[in-house]
Short mmCIF file of C-alpha atoms in Angstrom, two decimals:
data_model
loop_
_atom_site.label_atom_id
_atom_site.label_comp_id
_atom_site.label_asym_id
_atom_site.label_seq_id
_atom_site.Cartn_x
_atom_site.Cartn_y
_atom_site.Cartn_z
CA MET A 29 -8.26 14.95 -22.77
CA ALA A 30 -9.90 13.31 -19.79
CA ARG A 31 -10.34 14.65 -16.25
CA ILE A 32 -9.55 12.06 -13.60
CA LEU A 33 -10.04 12.52 -9.84
CA PHE A 34 -7.96 10.40 -7.44
CA THR A 35 -8.80 9.81 -3.80
CA VAL A 36 -6.71 7.74 -1.38
CA PRO A 37 -6.44 7.54 2.41
CA PRO A 38 -3.60 9.49 4.03
CA LEU A 39 -1.27 6.50 3.92
CA THR A 40 1.90 6.48 1.84
CA GLY A 41 1.49 2.86 0.80
CA HIS A 42 -1.84 3.72 -0.80
CA LEU A 43 -0.67 7.02 -2.27
CA ASN A 44 2.39 5.65 -4.08
CA PRO A 45 0.54 3.44 -6.61
CA ALA A 46 -1.89 6.28 -7.30
CA LEU A 47 1.01 8.67 -7.89
CA ALA A 48 2.42 6.33 -10.51
CA VAL A 49 -0.89 6.00 -12.36
CA ALA A 50 -1.53 9.74 -12.15
CA ASP A 51 1.95 10.35 -13.54
CA ALA A 52 1.18 8.08 -16.51
CA LEU A 53 -2.06 9.97 -17.17
CA SER A 54 -0.48 13.41 -16.79
CA ARG A 55 2.31 12.50 -19.22
CA GLN A 56 -0.39 11.85 -21.83
CA GLY A 57 -1.88 15.30 -21.22
CA HIS A 58 -4.87 14.27 -19.15
CA GLU A 59 -6.01 16.48 -16.26
CA VAL A 60 -5.57 14.97 -12.81
CA ALA A 61 -6.87 16.23 -9.47
CA TRP A 62 -6.62 14.88 -5.94
CA ALA A 63 -9.20 14.71 -3.15
CA VAL A 64 -6.97 13.85 -0.19
CA HIS A 65 -6.03 14.83 3.35
CA ALA A 66 -3.61 17.52 2.25
CA ALA A 67 -2.30 18.20 5.74
CA GLN A 68 -1.02 14.64 5.96
CA ILE A 69 0.12 13.74 2.45
CA GLY A 70 -0.05 16.96 0.44
CA ASP A 71 3.74 17.30 0.53
CA LYS A 72 4.08 13.98 -1.32
CA LEU A 73 2.03 15.14 -4.31
CA PRO A 74 3.72 16.55 -7.40
CA GLU A 75 4.37 20.27 -7.25
CA GLY A 76 1.47 22.25 -8.65
CA SER A 77 -1.09 19.46 -8.20
CA ARG A 78 -4.76 20.43 -8.11
CA VAL A 79 -5.85 19.40 -4.63
CA TYR A 80 -9.26 19.30 -2.97
CA PRO A 81 -8.47 19.02 0.77
CA LEU A 82 -10.53 16.58 2.79
CA ASP A 83 -9.08 17.75 6.11
CA HIS A 84 -11.51 19.12 8.66
CA GLY A 85 -8.80 21.05 10.47
CA ASP A 86 -10.23 20.17 13.87
CA GLY A 87 -7.53 17.66 14.77
CA ALA A 88 -10.10 14.87 14.84
CA ASP A 89 -9.43 13.22 11.48
CA PRO A 90 -9.02 9.47 12.12
CA GLY A 91 -5.55 8.01 12.31
CA ILE A 92 -4.32 4.44 12.13
CA ALA A 93 -4.61 2.92 15.60
CA ALA A 94 -1.55 1.69 17.44
CA PRO A 95 -0.98 -2.04 16.80
CA GLN A 96 -2.31 -3.29 20.15
CA VAL A 97 -4.18 -6.22 18.63
CA ARG A 98 -3.38 -8.55 15.76
CA GLY A 99 -5.04 -10.96 13.38
CA LEU A 100 -8.71 -10.62 12.47
CA GLU A 101 -9.36 -8.44 15.52
CA SER A 102 -7.07 -5.80 14.04
CA VAL A 103 -9.22 -5.87 10.88
CA ARG A 104 -12.36 -5.18 12.93
CA LEU A 105 -10.70 -2.29 14.76
CA PHE A 106 -9.36 -0.93 11.48
CA PHE A 107 -12.94 -0.60 10.20
CA GLU A 108 -14.39 0.72 13.48
CA ASP A 109 -11.65 3.19 14.36
CA TYR A 110 -10.36 4.27 10.96
CA ALA A 111 -12.02 3.33 7.67
CA LEU A 112 -15.66 3.99 8.59
CA PRO A 113 -15.12 7.25 10.56
CA LEU A 114 -12.88 8.44 7.73
CA ALA A 115 -15.59 7.64 5.18
CA GLU A 116 -18.23 9.57 7.14
CA ARG A 117 -16.05 12.65 7.46
CA VAL A 118 -15.02 12.89 3.79
CA LEU A 119 -18.48 12.59 2.22
CA ALA A 120 -19.33 16.30 2.19
CA PRO A 121 -15.94 17.66 1.01
CA MET A 122 -15.61 14.79 -1.45
CA GLU A 123 -19.00 15.50 -3.01
CA ALA A 124 -18.10 19.18 -3.25
CA ALA A 125 -14.83 18.28 -4.97
CA VAL A 126 -16.57 16.08 -7.53
CA ARG A 127 -19.21 18.69 -8.26
CA ASP A 128 -16.48 21.29 -8.85
CA PHE A 129 -13.98 19.21 -10.84
CA ARG A 130 -16.60 17.21 -12.77
CA PRO A 131 -14.31 14.21 -13.45
CA GLN A 132 -15.01 11.82 -16.31
CA ALA A 133 -13.76 9.00 -14.08
CA MET A 134 -12.61 8.55 -10.50
CA VAL A 135 -9.87 6.38 -9.06
CA VAL A 136 -10.95 5.40 -5.56
CA ASP A 137 -8.75 3.48 -3.16
CA HIS A 138 -10.71 0.60 -1.67
CA GLN A 139 -9.98 1.99 1.79
CA MET A 140 -11.72 5.27 0.86
CA PRO A 141 -15.33 4.04 0.65
CA GLY A 142 -16.47 7.65 1.02
CA GLY A 143 -15.18 8.28 -2.50
CA ALA A 144 -16.97 5.20 -3.78
CA LEU A 145 -20.27 6.37 -2.29
CA VAL A 146 -19.93 9.83 -3.84
CA ALA A 147 -19.13 8.34 -7.25
CA ARG A 148 -22.14 6.06 -6.99
CA LYS A 149 -24.45 8.88 -5.89
CA LEU A 150 -23.35 11.28 -8.64
CA GLY A 151 -23.15 8.65 -11.39
CA ILE A 152 -19.41 8.99 -12.00
CA PRO A 153 -17.65 5.97 -13.59
CA TRP A 154 -14.98 4.81 -11.19
CA VAL A 155 -12.36 2.17 -10.64
CA SER A 156 -11.22 0.78 -7.31
CA GLN A 157 -7.51 0.64 -6.67
CA VAL A 158 -6.46 -2.23 -4.41
CA THR A 159 -2.94 -1.96 -3.05
CA THR A 160 -2.73 -5.40 -1.49
CA SER A 161 -3.75 -8.79 -2.80
CA ALA A 162 -4.96 -9.68 0.71
CA SER A 163 -7.85 -7.23 0.41
CA ILE A 164 -9.58 -9.15 -2.36
CA LEU A 165 -9.86 -12.33 -0.25
CA LYS A 166 -12.82 -13.25 1.87
CA MET A 167 -11.91 -13.40 5.58
CA SER A 168 -14.33 -15.49 7.63
CA PRO A 169 -18.13 -15.83 7.30
CA VAL A 170 -18.64 -13.97 10.57
CA LEU A 171 -16.22 -11.12 9.78
CA ASP A 172 -17.38 -10.80 6.17
CA ALA A 173 -20.99 -10.47 7.38
CA TRP A 174 -19.93 -7.91 9.98
CA VAL A 175 -18.11 -5.82 7.34
CA ALA A 176 -21.17 -5.92 5.06
CA GLU A 177 -23.35 -4.78 7.98
CA GLN A 178 -21.04 -1.82 8.69
CA TYR A 179 -21.09 -0.79 5.04
CA LEU A 180 -24.88 -1.10 5.00
CA GLY A 181 -25.18 1.40 7.86
CA LEU A 182 -22.79 3.81 6.16
CA GLN A 183 -24.68 3.67 2.88
CA ARG A 184 -28.12 4.12 4.49
CA ARG A 185 -26.96 7.44 5.93
CA TYR A 186 -25.92 8.80 2.52
CA LEU A 187 -27.36 6.93 -0.47
CA PRO A 188 -30.89 6.25 -1.69
CA ALA A 189 -31.97 2.65 -1.17
CA ASP A 190 -31.65 1.68 -4.83
CA LEU A 191 -27.90 2.46 -4.83
CA ILE A 192 -26.98 0.33 -1.80
CA VAL A 193 -24.78 -2.71 -2.44
CA GLU A 194 -23.08 -5.31 -0.22
CA ARG A 195 -19.50 -4.17 -0.85
CA PRO A 196 -19.44 -0.52 -1.93
CA ASP A 197 -15.64 -0.44 -1.80
CA PHE A 198 -15.35 -2.61 -4.94
CA SER A 199 -16.25 -0.91 -8.22
CA PRO A 200 -18.68 -2.66 -10.55
CA HIS A 201 -16.68 -1.19 -13.45
CA ARG A 202 -13.13 -2.37 -12.69
CA VAL A 203 -11.00 -3.24 -9.67
CA ILE A 204 -7.32 -2.59 -10.35
CA VAL A 205 -5.07 -4.80 -8.21
CA PHE A 206 -1.41 -3.82 -7.95
CA SER A 207 -0.24 -7.42 -7.76
CA ILE A 208 -0.12 -10.58 -9.84
CA GLU A 209 -2.46 -13.56 -9.61
CA ALA A 210 0.45 -15.85 -8.67
CA LEU A 211 0.64 -14.32 -5.18
CA PRO A 212 -2.95 -14.79 -3.93
CA GLY A 213 -3.29 -17.93 -6.07
CA ASP A 214 -6.55 -19.84 -5.88
CA ARG A 215 -6.27 -21.20 -2.34
CA HIS A 216 -8.76 -18.70 -0.87
CA ALA A 217 -12.15 -17.41 -2.04
CA ARG A 218 -12.22 -13.85 -3.35
CA VAL A 219 -14.78 -11.08 -3.07
CA GLU A 220 -16.59 -11.18 -6.39
CA ALA A 221 -15.50 -8.23 -8.57
CA PRO A 222 -14.16 -7.43 -12.07
CA TYR A 223 -10.45 -7.64 -11.24
CA ALA A 224 -7.56 -6.44 -13.37
CA PHE A 225 -4.13 -7.51 -12.05
CA VAL A 226 -1.63 -4.95 -13.30
CA GLY A 227 1.34 -5.79 -11.07
CA PRO A 228 3.16 -3.30 -8.87
CA VAL A 229 4.16 0.19 -9.86
CA ARG A 230 7.85 0.87 -10.10
CA GLY A 231 8.38 4.12 -8.27
CA GLU A 232 6.94 6.45 -10.89
CA GLY A 233 5.70 9.79 -9.58
CA ARG A 234 7.42 9.65 -6.18
CA ARG A 235 9.40 12.59 -4.90
CA GLN A 236 13.18 12.47 -5.14
CA VAL A 237 15.07 11.62 -1.95
CA ASP A 238 18.76 12.21 -1.30
CA PHE A 239 20.78 9.12 -0.38
CA PRO A 240 24.52 8.64 0.35
CA TRP A 241 25.19 6.12 -2.41
CA ASP A 242 28.95 6.15 -1.75
CA TRP A 243 28.24 4.55 1.68
CA LEU A 244 27.39 1.26 -0.05
CA ARG A 245 30.49 -0.93 -0.47
CA GLN A 246 30.99 -3.22 -3.42
CA ASP A 247 32.79 -5.83 -1.29
CA ARG A 248 29.86 -6.41 1.09
CA ARG A 249 26.45 -7.96 0.68
CA LYS A 250 23.64 -5.61 1.58
CA LEU A 251 20.16 -5.65 3.14
CA LEU A 252 17.26 -3.20 3.17
CA VAL A 253 15.20 -3.21 6.38
CA SER A 254 11.80 -1.48 6.37
CA LEU A 255 8.60 -1.71 8.40
CA GLY A 256 6.69 0.77 6.24
CA THR A 257 5.55 4.24 7.18
CA VAL A 258 2.80 3.24 9.66
CA SER A 259 4.80 0.90 11.90
CA ARG A 260 8.22 2.54 11.51
CA ASP A 261 7.97 4.97 14.42
CA ARG A 262 5.99 2.92 16.91
CA ASP A 263 8.36 0.22 18.08
CA THR A 264 12.11 0.47 17.84
CA ARG A 265 12.78 -2.98 19.36
CA PHE A 266 12.75 -4.74 15.99
CA PHE A 267 15.28 -2.32 14.55
CA GLU A 268 17.49 -2.66 17.63
CA VAL A 269 17.43 -6.46 17.23
CA VAL A 270 18.45 -6.14 13.58
CA MET A 271 21.26 -3.75 14.46
CA GLU A 272 22.62 -6.12 17.11
CA ALA A 273 22.39 -9.05 14.70
CA VAL A 274 24.13 -7.23 11.85
CA ALA A 275 26.81 -5.84 14.19
CA GLY A 276 28.14 -9.39 14.42
CA MET A 277 28.19 -9.80 10.64
CA PRO A 278 30.93 -7.48 9.35
CA GLU A 279 30.62 -8.96 5.86
CA LEU A 280 27.22 -7.23 5.57
CA GLN A 281 25.80 -3.73 5.32
CA ALA A 282 22.20 -2.89 6.23
CA VAL A 283 20.12 0.18 5.47
CA LEU A 284 17.36 0.67 8.05
CA VAL A 285 14.36 2.84 7.20
CA ALA A 286 13.77 3.76 10.81
CA PRO A 287 13.54 6.65 13.28
CA GLU A 288 16.69 8.65 12.70
CA HIS A 289 17.53 8.89 16.42
CA LEU A 290 18.58 5.22 16.19
CA ALA A 291 21.57 6.29 14.12
CA ALA A 292 23.44 7.19 17.30
CA ALA A 293 23.44 3.51 18.35
CA ALA A 294 24.03 2.01 14.91
CA PRO A 295 27.18 -0.07 14.28
CA GLU A 296 29.48 0.97 11.45
CA ASN A 297 27.83 -1.38 8.97
CA VAL A 298 24.29 -0.04 9.54
CA LEU A 299 22.89 3.14 7.98
CA VAL A 300 19.69 4.59 9.48
CA ARG A 301 17.57 6.86 7.31
CA GLY A 302 14.04 8.16 7.84
CA TYR A 303 13.17 7.89 4.16
CA VAL A 304 14.98 6.26 1.23
CA PRO A 305 14.57 6.08 -2.56
CA GLN A 306 13.34 2.51 -2.14
CA THR A 307 12.84 1.38 -5.72
CA GLU A 308 16.32 2.57 -6.69
CA LEU A 309 17.94 1.24 -3.52
CA LEU A 310 16.47 -2.23 -4.11
CA ARG A 311 18.66 -2.53 -7.18
CA HIS A 312 21.73 -2.34 -4.91
CA VAL A 313 20.85 -4.85 -2.16
CA ASP A 314 20.83 -8.65 -1.86
CA GLY A 315 17.79 -9.16 0.35
CA VAL A 316 15.00 -7.41 2.23
CA ILE A 317 13.70 -7.62 5.78
CA CYS A 318 10.21 -6.16 6.12
CA HIS A 319 6.77 -6.38 7.74
CA ALA A 320 5.23 -8.00 4.64
CA GLY A 321 3.69 -4.76 3.47
CA HIS A 322 2.37 -5.49 -0.01
CA ASN A 323 4.19 -2.68 -1.81
CA THR A 324 7.56 -3.52 -0.30
CA VAL A 325 7.10 -7.24 -0.97
CA CYS A 326 6.18 -6.70 -4.61
CA GLU A 327 8.93 -4.14 -5.19
CA ALA A 328 11.51 -6.49 -3.65
CA LEU A 329 10.28 -9.46 -5.68
CA SER A 330 10.30 -7.34 -8.83
CA CYS A 331 14.04 -6.99 -8.26
CA GLY A 332 14.36 -10.74 -7.69
CA LEU A 333 15.17 -10.30 -4.00
CA PRO A 334 14.33 -12.91 -1.32
CA LEU A 335 12.82 -11.64 1.90
CA ILE A 336 12.58 -12.14 5.63
CA VAL A 337 9.01 -11.23 6.61
CA ALA A 338 7.94 -10.18 10.10
CA PRO A 339 4.21 -9.41 9.78
CA ILE A 340 2.65 -7.19 12.43
CA ARG A 341 -1.06 -6.71 11.70
CA ASP A 342 -3.87 -6.17 9.19
CA ASP A 343 -3.15 -7.83 5.83
CA GLN A 344 0.51 -8.47 6.58
CA PRO A 345 0.15 -12.08 7.85
CA VAL A 346 -1.75 -12.92 4.65
CA ILE A 347 0.87 -11.34 2.40
CA ALA A 348 3.63 -13.03 4.40
CA ARG A 349 1.97 -16.42 3.92
CA GLN A 350 1.59 -15.77 0.16
CA VAL A 351 5.27 -15.02 -0.37
CA ILE A 352 6.41 -17.85 1.94
CA ASP A 353 4.16 -20.29 0.05
CA ALA A 354 5.74 -19.02 -3.15
CA GLY A 355 9.13 -20.09 -1.76
CA ALA A 356 10.69 -16.64 -1.74
CA ALA A 357 10.64 -15.67 1.94
CA LEU A 358 11.48 -16.73 5.49
CA PHE A 359 9.42 -15.90 8.57
CA VAL A 360 10.47 -14.33 11.86
CA ARG A 361 8.21 -13.18 14.70
CA HIS A 362 8.19 -9.40 14.83
CA GLY A 363 7.79 -9.07 18.57
CA LYS A 364 9.78 -12.13 19.65
CA VAL A 365 12.79 -12.49 17.37
CA THR A 366 16.16 -12.33 19.12
CA PRO A 367 19.46 -11.05 17.69
CA ALA A 368 20.73 -14.63 17.43
CA ALA A 369 17.58 -15.80 15.61
CA MET A 370 17.73 -12.80 13.30
CA ARG A 371 21.40 -13.47 12.55
CA SER A 372 20.52 -17.08 11.69
CA ALA A 373 17.62 -15.98 9.47
CA ILE A 374 19.83 -13.51 7.61
CA GLY A 375 22.39 -16.24 7.00
CA ASN A 376 19.70 -18.52 5.58
CA LEU A 377 18.26 -15.69 3.49
CA LEU A 378 21.54 -14.99 1.76
CA ASN A 379 22.73 -18.57 1.41
CA THR A 380 19.64 -20.55 0.36
CA PRO A 381 19.65 -20.79 -3.46
CA SER A 382 15.97 -21.80 -3.71
CA LEU A 383 14.85 -18.54 -2.08
CA ALA A 384 16.70 -16.48 -4.66
CA ALA A 385 15.51 -18.73 -7.52
CA ASN A 386 11.86 -18.38 -6.53
CA ALA A 387 12.24 -14.63 -6.10
CA GLN A 388 13.70 -14.47 -9.62
CA ARG A 389 10.78 -16.52 -10.97
CA LEU A 390 8.26 -14.14 -9.42
CA SER A 391 10.28 -11.18 -10.66
CA ARG A 392 9.74 -12.23 -14.25
CA GLU A 393 5.96 -12.40 -13.73
CA LEU A 394 5.89 -9.05 -11.95
CA LEU A 395 7.96 -7.32 -14.61
CA ASP A 396 5.73 -8.72 -17.36
CA ALA A 397 2.67 -7.09 -15.76
CA PRO A 398 1.54 -3.78 -17.31
CA GLY A 399 1.98 -1.74 -14.10
CA ALA A 400 0.94 1.90 -13.92
CA PRO A 401 0.66 2.40 -17.72
CA GLY A 402 -1.72 -0.58 -17.86
CA ALA A 403 -3.82 0.86 -15.06
CA ALA A 404 -3.95 4.20 -16.88
CA GLU A 405 -5.26 2.47 -20.01
CA ILE A 406 -8.08 0.86 -18.02
CA ILE A 407 -9.08 4.20 -16.49
CA LEU A 408 -9.05 6.01 -19.83
CA ALA A 409 -11.12 3.28 -21.47
CA LEU A 410 -13.73 3.67 -18.74
CA ALA A 411 -13.72 7.46 -19.00
CA SER A 412 -14.13 7.42 -22.79
CA ALA A 413 -16.84 4.77 -22.74
CA ALA A 414 -19.05 6.64 -20.31
CA PRO A 415 -19.68 10.29 -21.27
CA LEU A 416 -19.97 12.66 -18.35
CA SER A 417 -23.43 12.59 -16.82
CA LEU A 418 -22.82 14.14 -13.42
CA LYS A 419 -25.96 14.20 -11.38
CA VAL A 420 -25.52 17.77 -10.21
CA ALA A 421 -28.41 19.03 -8.13
#
């Protein structure tokens, strides 16, 4: 049996695919451990998980910045304020975890470059996990050069010169992308890497969440509205607009994954919940309104559901463009949409046959992808092909 160490940033959207792959490995009897920020996401790991905490406990671990800027500027701030400080702070506890667990392979989220540097330093075979197809695309010559320069500085402070590479966040062994090639297409240049598109995971490994299933009515069409875990609590305006729009559409029901205090103002056909069993709930709705987070988009498309996308920042505009170009989504402006515009968009979403047809087409491709079991096979092949040769001092 193999020993596999996972490391992901403390972000649910990055943890969920890893949970599914880890679940596939554990079911086969392999030993899995986690090097994560336990204070932030430890409660989402399976009970009894072996965890190496990366928390410093000083209250200074980086957090995702508030969305005050958008577009490419938000990418620069993401690196400066989050990804790079996070990488610096995890190097020592990550190296200690690897030396103790002695994994035969590591699964390193591409937004945890600290894990990639440790794997490279200690000679551990590793795969990158990429949770969004936007991350494999080149951005602009200026921004790509700036990112490479930031990574160069990080590596010089930790690695010997002969181990430094331009993009340490992409494994030379395998880069597992939880998407399908049809979404990014060939319209944009990609960072050169050995990609394996495995499609999205399908909810495996996530904790169970209670949900009032009897609230859903068979005689009404239904929507799921989610802005993901990062943006959910920072701006309630979007949810308030949706509630006002849906209040004038009694033939609909909407489930909002939103701050629960909004429930007091919700009309009778809107249910507000802080957390939902999303993959199961998607099988009961007719469309999705979201921020174009990659996981939500792929999970919705897997169920053949058309979307309204309201991208906010980071990779979301890119993902939104991909699914709009694929003919399965409509666009609204997150910060500008009015109740009347939202009501019109919802009407178009539910009554435009081509949107549903294209979503169904993409669903077939997504469901044909190997998903978490396919990712597990790639990891095990790497672990078995490269006997443990940990460079322990």
